[in-house]
CSV table of C-alpha atoms in Angstrom, one decimal:
chain,number,residue,atom,x,y,z
A,1,MET,CA,-56.1,130.4,64.6
A,2,ARG,CA,-53.3,129.6,61.8
A,3,GLY,CA,-53.8,129.4,58.2
A,4,PRO,CA,-52.6,126.5,55.6
A,5,ALA,CA,-49.2,127.9,55.0
A,6,SER,CA,-48.1,128.4,58.6
A,7,LEU,CA,-48.9,125.1,59.2
A,8,LEU,CA,-47.3,123.5,56.4
A,9,LEU,CA,-44.1,124.8,57.8
A,10,THR,CA,-44.4,123.8,61.3
A,11,ALA,CA,-44.9,120.0,59.7
A,12,LEU,CA,-42.1,120.4,57.3
A,13,ALA,CA,-39.7,121.6,60.4
A,14,ALA,CA,-40.4,118.3,63.0
A,15,VAL,CA,-40.1,116.7,59.8
A,16,LEU,CA,-36.4,118.1,59.5
A,17,LEU,CA,-35.6,117.8,63.3
A,18,LEU,CA,-36.7,114.2,63.6
A,19,SER,CA,-34.6,113.3,60.8
A,20,ALA,CA,-31.4,114.8,62.4
A,21,CYS,CA,-32.1,113.4,65.1
A,22,GLY,CA,-32.3,109.8,63.8
A,23,THR,CA,-28.7,110.9,61.7
A,24,GLU,CA,-27.3,111.5,64.9
A,25,ARG,CA,-28.1,108.3,66.8
A,26,ALA,CA,-26.7,106.5,63.8
A,27,ASP,CA,-23.2,108.3,64.0
A,28,THR,CA,-20.5,105.4,63.9
A,29,ARG,CA,-18.4,107.5,67.0
A,30,ASP,CA,-20.2,106.3,69.8
A,31,GLY,CA,-20.0,102.7,68.8
A,32,GLY,CA,-23.6,102.1,70.1
A,33,PRO,CA,-26.2,99.7,68.8
A,34,GLY,CA,-27.4,101.7,66.2
A,35,ALA,CA,-23.4,102.1,65.0
A,36,VAL,CA,-23.2,101.8,61.0
A,37,THR,CA,-21.4,98.9,59.9
A,38,PRO,CA,-17.9,100.3,59.0
A,39,THR,CA,-16.3,99.9,55.2
A,40,SER,CA,-13.1,100.0,55.4
A,41,GLY,CA,-9.9,99.1,58.0
A,42,THR,CA,-10.9,98.6,61.8
A,43,GLN,CA,-7.9,98.2,64.3
A,44,VAL,CA,-7.4,95.0,66.2
A,45,THR,CA,-6.8,95.5,70.2
A,46,ASP,CA,-5.6,91.7,70.4
A,47,PRO,CA,-1.6,91.8,71.1
A,48,GLY,CA,-1.2,88.7,69.5
A,49,ILE,CA,1.8,86.0,70.0
A,50,ASP,CA,5.6,86.8,69.6
A,51,GLY,CA,5.3,90.1,67.4
A,52,VAL,CA,2.5,88.2,64.9
A,53,ARG,CA,-0.7,89.8,65.4
A,54,ILE,CA,-4.3,90.3,63.4
A,55,THR,CA,-4.9,93.7,62.9
A,56,SER,CA,-8.6,93.5,60.7
A,57,VAL,CA,-10.9,90.6,59.6
A,58,THR,CA,-12.9,90.6,56.5
A,59,LEU,CA,-16.4,89.1,56.5
A,60,PRO,CA,-18.8,88.6,53.6
A,61,SER,CA,-21.6,91.0,54.1
A,62,SER,CA,-24.0,87.7,54.6
A,63,SER,CA,-22.4,87.4,57.9
A,64,PRO,CA,-23.1,88.6,60.9
A,65,SER,CA,-20.9,91.6,63.0
A,66,PRO,CA,-18.5,90.9,65.3
A,67,GLY,CA,-18.5,94.1,66.8
A,68,ARG,CA,-15.5,95.8,68.8
A,69,GLY,CA,-14.7,97.5,65.1
A,70,HIS,CA,-13.4,93.3,64.1
A,71,SER,CA,-14.8,93.0,61.0
A,72,VAL,CA,-15.2,95.0,57.6
A,73,THR,CA,-17.9,93.7,55.3
A,74,ALA,CA,-17.5,92.9,51.7
A,75,ASP,CA,-19.5,91.1,49.1
A,76,ARG,CA,-18.4,87.4,48.4
A,77,LEU,CA,-17.0,87.0,44.6
A,78,PRO,CA,-17.3,83.8,43.0
A,79,GLY,CA,-15.8,80.7,44.8
A,80,ASP,CA,-14.3,83.1,47.0
A,81,SER,CA,-15.6,82.6,50.8
A,82,GLY,CA,-15.0,86.3,51.5
A,83,ILE,CA,-13.6,86.0,54.8
A,84,SER,CA,-9.8,86.5,55.2
A,85,ALA,CA,-7.6,88.0,58.1
A,86,ALA,CA,-4.9,90.6,57.8
A,87,TYR,CA,-2.1,90.2,60.0
A,88,GLU,CA,1.6,91.9,60.8
A,89,VAL,CA,4.4,90.2,62.0
A,90,THR,CA,7.3,92.2,63.5
A,91,ASN,CA,10.3,91.3,64.7
A,92,ARG,CA,11.7,92.6,67.6
A,93,GLY,CA,15.4,90.3,67.7
A,94,THR,CA,18.4,91.1,66.3
A,95,GLU,CA,18.6,89.3,63.8
A,96,ALA,CA,16.2,88.1,60.5
A,97,MET,CA,14.1,85.2,61.4
A,98,THR,CA,11.3,82.9,59.1
A,99,TYR,CA,8.1,82.5,61.3
A,100,THR,CA,5.1,80.2,60.7
A,101,ILE,CA,1.8,81.5,61.8
A,102,LEU,CA,-1.4,79.4,62.6
A,103,VAL,CA,-4.7,81.8,62.3
A,104,ASP,CA,-8.1,80.1,63.4
A,105,PHE,CA,-10.8,81.7,61.7
A,106,THR,CA,-14.4,80.6,64.7
A,107,ASP,CA,-17.3,82.0,65.1
A,108,ALA,CA,-19.2,83.4,67.9
A,109,ALA,CA,-18.5,80.9,70.4
A,110,GLY,CA,-15.3,80.4,70.0
A,111,GLN,CA,-15.4,77.0,67.6
A,112,VAL,CA,-12.9,77.0,65.1
A,113,MET,CA,-14.4,77.0,61.9
A,114,GLY,CA,-11.3,76.7,59.9
A,115,ASN,CA,-7.2,78.1,59.9
A,116,THR,CA,-5.1,78.4,57.7
A,117,ARG,CA,-0.7,78.6,58.0
A,118,GLU,CA,1.6,80.6,56.6
A,119,THR,CA,5.3,81.1,56.4
A,120,VAL,CA,6.6,84.7,56.7
A,121,ARG,CA,10.4,84.0,55.6
A,122,ALA,CA,12.9,86.2,56.3
A,123,VAL,CA,11.9,89.1,58.6
A,124,GLY,CA,15.0,91.7,59.2
A,125,ALA,CA,15.5,92.9,62.6
A,126,GLY,CA,13.5,95.3,63.9
A,127,LYS,CA,11.2,94.7,60.7
A,128,SER,CA,7.3,94.4,60.2
A,129,VAL,CA,6.2,92.4,57.2
A,130,ARG,CA,2.3,92.2,56.8
A,131,GLY,CA,0.1,90.1,54.8
A,132,ILE,CA,-3.6,88.2,54.9
A,133,VAL,CA,-5.0,84.2,55.0
A,134,GLY,CA,-7.7,82.7,54.2
A,135,PRO,CA,-9.3,80.3,56.5
A,136,GLY,CA,-9.0,77.3,54.0
A,137,VAL,CA,-11.9,75.6,53.3
A,138,VAL,CA,-15.2,75.9,55.8
A,139,ALA,CA,-18.0,73.6,56.1
A,140,PRO,CA,-20.8,74.3,54.3
A,141,GLY,CA,-23.6,74.9,56.8
A,142,SER,CA,-20.7,75.8,59.2
A,143,SER,CA,-22.0,78.8,62.3
A,144,SER,CA,-20.7,81.9,60.7
A,145,VAL,CA,-17.3,83.5,61.4
A,146,THR,CA,-16.6,86.1,63.5
A,147,ARG,CA,-13.5,86.0,63.9
A,148,ALA,CA,-9.7,85.7,63.8
A,149,GLU,CA,-7.1,84.7,65.8
A,150,VAL,CA,-3.1,83.8,66.4
A,151,ALA,CA,-3.1,80.3,67.4
A,152,ASP,CA,0.5,79.7,67.0
A,153,VAL,CA,3.8,81.1,65.8
A,154,THR,CA,7.1,79.6,65.7
A,155,ARG,CA,10.1,81.5,64.3
A,156,VAL,CA,13.8,80.5,63.2
A,157,PRO,CA,16.9,81.9,61.7
A,158,ALA,CA,16.4,82.9,58.6
A,159,ASP,CA,19.2,81.4,57.4
A,160,GLU,CA,18.5,77.9,59.3
A,161,ALA,CA,15.1,77.5,58.0
A,162,PRO,CA,14.1,74.9,55.7
A,163,ALA,CA,14.0,76.1,52.2
A,164,GLU,CA,10.8,76.1,50.1
A,165,ALA,CA,9.6,73.4,47.9
A,166,GLY,CA,11.0,74.3,45.0
A,167,ASP,CA,13.8,75.5,46.5
A,168,CYS,CA,17.3,74.3,46.6
A,169,PRO,CA,20.2,75.7,48.9
A,170,SER,CA,23.3,76.1,47.8
A,171,SER,CA,24.2,72.7,49.3
A,172,GLY,CA,22.3,70.9,47.2
A,173,ILE,CA,20.6,69.0,49.9
A,174,ARG,CA,16.7,70.5,51.3
A,175,VAL,CA,16.0,69.3,54.5
A,176,PHE,CA,12.7,69.4,55.9
A,177,ALA,CA,9.8,67.4,58.7
A,178,ASP,CA,6.9,66.2,57.6
A,179,GLU,CA,3.5,66.0,59.2
A,180,GLY,CA,4.1,63.2,61.4
A,181,ASP,CA,1.5,60.9,62.3
A,182,ALA,CA,0.4,60.0,66.7
A,183,ALA,CA,-1.5,57.1,67.6
A,184,MET,CA,-1.9,55.9,71.3
A,185,GLY,CA,0.3,58.1,73.0
A,186,LEU,CA,2.9,57.1,70.5
A,187,ARG,CA,4.8,59.7,68.3
A,188,VAL,CA,6.5,59.4,64.3
A,189,VAL,CA,7.6,62.5,62.6
A,190,GLY,CA,9.9,61.7,59.7
A,191,LEU,CA,12.7,63.8,58.6
A,192,ARG,CA,13.1,64.2,55.0
A,193,LEU,CA,16.7,64.8,52.9
A,194,GLU,CA,15.6,65.4,48.9
A,195,ASN,CA,18.8,66.1,46.7
A,196,CYS,CA,17.7,69.1,44.8
A,197,GLY,CA,21.4,69.3,43.5
A,198,SER,CA,22.6,68.2,40.0
A,199,ARG,CA,25.2,65.6,41.6
A,200,ASP,CA,24.9,62.4,43.7
A,201,HIS,CA,24.4,63.1,47.7
A,202,PHE,CA,25.5,60.4,50.0
A,203,VAL,CA,24.4,60.2,53.6
A,204,ASN,CA,25.5,57.1,55.9
A,205,GLY,CA,24.1,56.8,59.3
A,206,TYR,CA,21.6,58.6,61.5
A,207,PRO,CA,20.9,62.7,61.0
A,208,LEU,CA,22.9,64.9,63.8
A,209,LEU,CA,19.9,66.4,66.5
A,210,GLU,CA,20.4,69.2,69.0
A,211,LEU,CA,17.0,69.7,71.0
A,212,LEU,CA,16.2,73.3,71.7
A,213,ASP,CA,13.6,74.9,73.9
A,214,ASP,CA,11.2,78.5,73.0
A,215,ASN,CA,14.2,80.6,73.1
A,216,ARG,CA,16.0,78.1,71.0
A,217,GLU,CA,18.5,77.1,74.1
A,218,PRO,CA,19.9,73.6,74.6
A,219,VAL,CA,17.2,71.4,76.4
A,220,ASP,CA,19.2,69.2,78.9
A,221,GLY,CA,17.7,65.8,80.5
A,222,VAL,CA,16.5,64.4,77.1
A,223,ARG,CA,18.7,61.2,75.8
A,224,ILE,CA,18.7,60.7,72.2
A,225,LEU,CA,18.6,56.7,71.6
A,226,LYS,CA,19.9,55.0,68.2
A,227,GLY,CA,17.2,53.4,66.8
A,228,SER,CA,13.6,53.2,68.6
A,229,GLY,CA,13.5,49.4,70.1
A,230,GLY,CA,13.9,51.5,73.2
A,231,ILE,CA,10.8,53.0,72.8
A,232,THR,CA,8.4,50.7,70.9
A,233,THR,CA,8.7,47.6,68.8
A,234,GLY,CA,5.3,49.6,66.7
A,235,ALA,CA,7.9,51.3,64.3
A,236,GLY,CA,9.3,48.1,63.0
A,237,PRO,CA,12.9,46.8,64.1
A,238,ASP,CA,15.9,48.9,64.6
A,239,GLU,CA,18.1,48.0,61.5
A,240,ALA,CA,22.0,49.1,60.7
A,241,PRO,CA,23.0,52.6,59.3
A,242,GLU,CA,23.5,51.8,55.8
A,243,PRO,CA,25.4,54.4,52.8
A,244,VAL,CA,22.3,56.0,51.0
A,245,THR,CA,23.5,57.6,47.3
A,246,LEU,CA,20.8,59.8,46.5
A,247,LYS,CA,20.9,61.2,42.5
A,248,PRO,CA,19.2,64.0,41.9
A,249,GLY,CA,15.4,64.2,42.5
A,250,GLU,CA,16.0,60.9,44.9
A,251,THR,CA,15.1,61.5,48.8
A,252,ALA,CA,16.2,59.7,51.7
A,253,ILE,CA,14.2,59.7,55.1
A,254,ALA,CA,14.9,58.9,59.2
A,255,THR,CA,12.2,59.0,61.6
A,256,LEU,CA,11.8,60.3,65.3
A,257,VAL,CA,9.6,58.6,67.8
A,258,TRP,CA,8.9,59.0,71.1
A,259,ARG,CA,6.0,58.7,74.0
A,260,ASN,CA,4.3,61.6,75.5
A,261,THR,CA,3.8,59.4,78.7
A,262,THR,CA,3.8,61.2,81.8
A,263,ALA,CA,4.7,60.3,85.3
A,264,SER,CA,6.1,61.9,88.2
A,265,GLY,CA,8.1,65.0,87.5
A,266,MET,CA,8.0,68.2,85.3
A,267,PRO,CA,6.8,67.0,81.2
A,268,VAL,CA,9.4,68.2,78.6
A,269,THR,CA,7.8,69.7,75.1
A,270,VAL,CA,11.0,70.5,72.0
A,271,PRO,CA,9.5,73.4,70.0
A,272,TYR,CA,12.8,73.3,68.1
A,273,VAL,CA,15.4,70.4,66.4
A,274,ARG,CA,18.5,71.5,64.6
A,275,VAL,CA,19.5,68.8,62.2
A,276,ARG,CA,22.1,68.2,60.1
A,277,ALA,CA,21.9,65.7,57.5
A,278,HIS,CA,25.7,64.4,59.0
A,279,ALA,CA,28.8,65.8,60.2
A,280,GLY,CA,29.8,69.2,58.4
A,281,ALA,CA,26.2,69.4,56.9
A,282,ASP,CA,24.5,73.4,56.8
A,283,PRO,CA,21.7,73.8,59.9
A,284,VAL,CA,18.8,73.3,59.5
A,285,MET,CA,15.8,74.0,62.2
A,286,VAL,CA,12.6,72.2,62.5
A,287,THR,CA,9.4,72.7,64.4
A,288,PRO,CA,8.3,69.0,65.4
A,289,GLY,CA,7.1,70.3,68.6
A,290,LEU,CA,8.5,67.3,70.7
A,291,ASP,CA,5.8,66.3,73.8
A,292,LEU,CA,7.6,64.1,75.3
A,293,GLY,CA,6.0,64.6,78.3
A,294,THR,CA,8.3,62.6,81.0
A,295,THR,CA,9.7,60.2,79.4
A,296,GLY,CA,13.4,61.6,78.9
A,297,GLU,CA,13.9,59.8,75.6
A,298,LEU,CA,13.8,60.1,71.7
A,299,GLY,CA,14.4,57.7,69.3
A,300,VAL,CA,16.0,58.3,65.8
A,301,ARG,CA,16.3,55.6,63.1
A,302,PRO,CA,18.9,55.8,60.7
A,303,TRP,CA,18.5,57.6,57.0
A,304,ARG,CA,16.9,55.3,54.4
A,305,ARG,CA,15.6,55.7,50.5
A,306,ALA,CA,12.4,57.0,51.0
A,307,PRO,CA,10.0,54.6,48.4
A,308,ARG,CA,9.5,56.3,45.5
């Protein structure tokens, strides 16, 4: 018969053995159900789009882990959703490019809970740039975000990218496209010309347009119409061009109008438009995403002074 001291040593050995087994099951190296939530960045194996990819997602500690090493948990700060995504932009081309990326934040079922658009300027050839974005406003009561993904990427030569608000090119004019409007298959996008310089600027007529494909090569087979009457009467009557003199701080607007009707043939999409405010002006490349269907037509209205 064993004495009390022997029984105590046997019990202590059993407890130590069980503790050791439990620690082995929680080892994160096997990635199994017992894996401990990581506390540092974890690589995401998403290949991304056009050299843009998500590298990790940070979720608040109350959110469920998406598994497969996609997230890092973090405590929620006051006024902060606690959700963000780290991204990497790699320029594999031969010239500096400005990227505009759309990142979707989704739940486990793939439903988009929030998204954000980010512009990454002048990424040099062969260079990579990293950053962090949040999901914008996530509606209360929405399903928890579990992952982020790159939804869309556009990229234009850095020296043709629209200037940021508050920045003024050496030309003294800033050209950019607005968000546009769509209804019943009719599409309307405004081109805006802002006199951000210190002297008056004069325009008369139509902006000069070059339609470009995904590789920023010219698109054939699309007629650019002066005016929109041949496409719709919904944009108002066509008017002849008139001289417009913009004082510093004033803006002119020209309108692109098209339909996305699809009949027989191959639908045409024009992701990029190179714009010159007038002959001799520096080119600016905008990304209105012209879904022209099979219409083969794009209407452009002349420059008009924008309402104050």
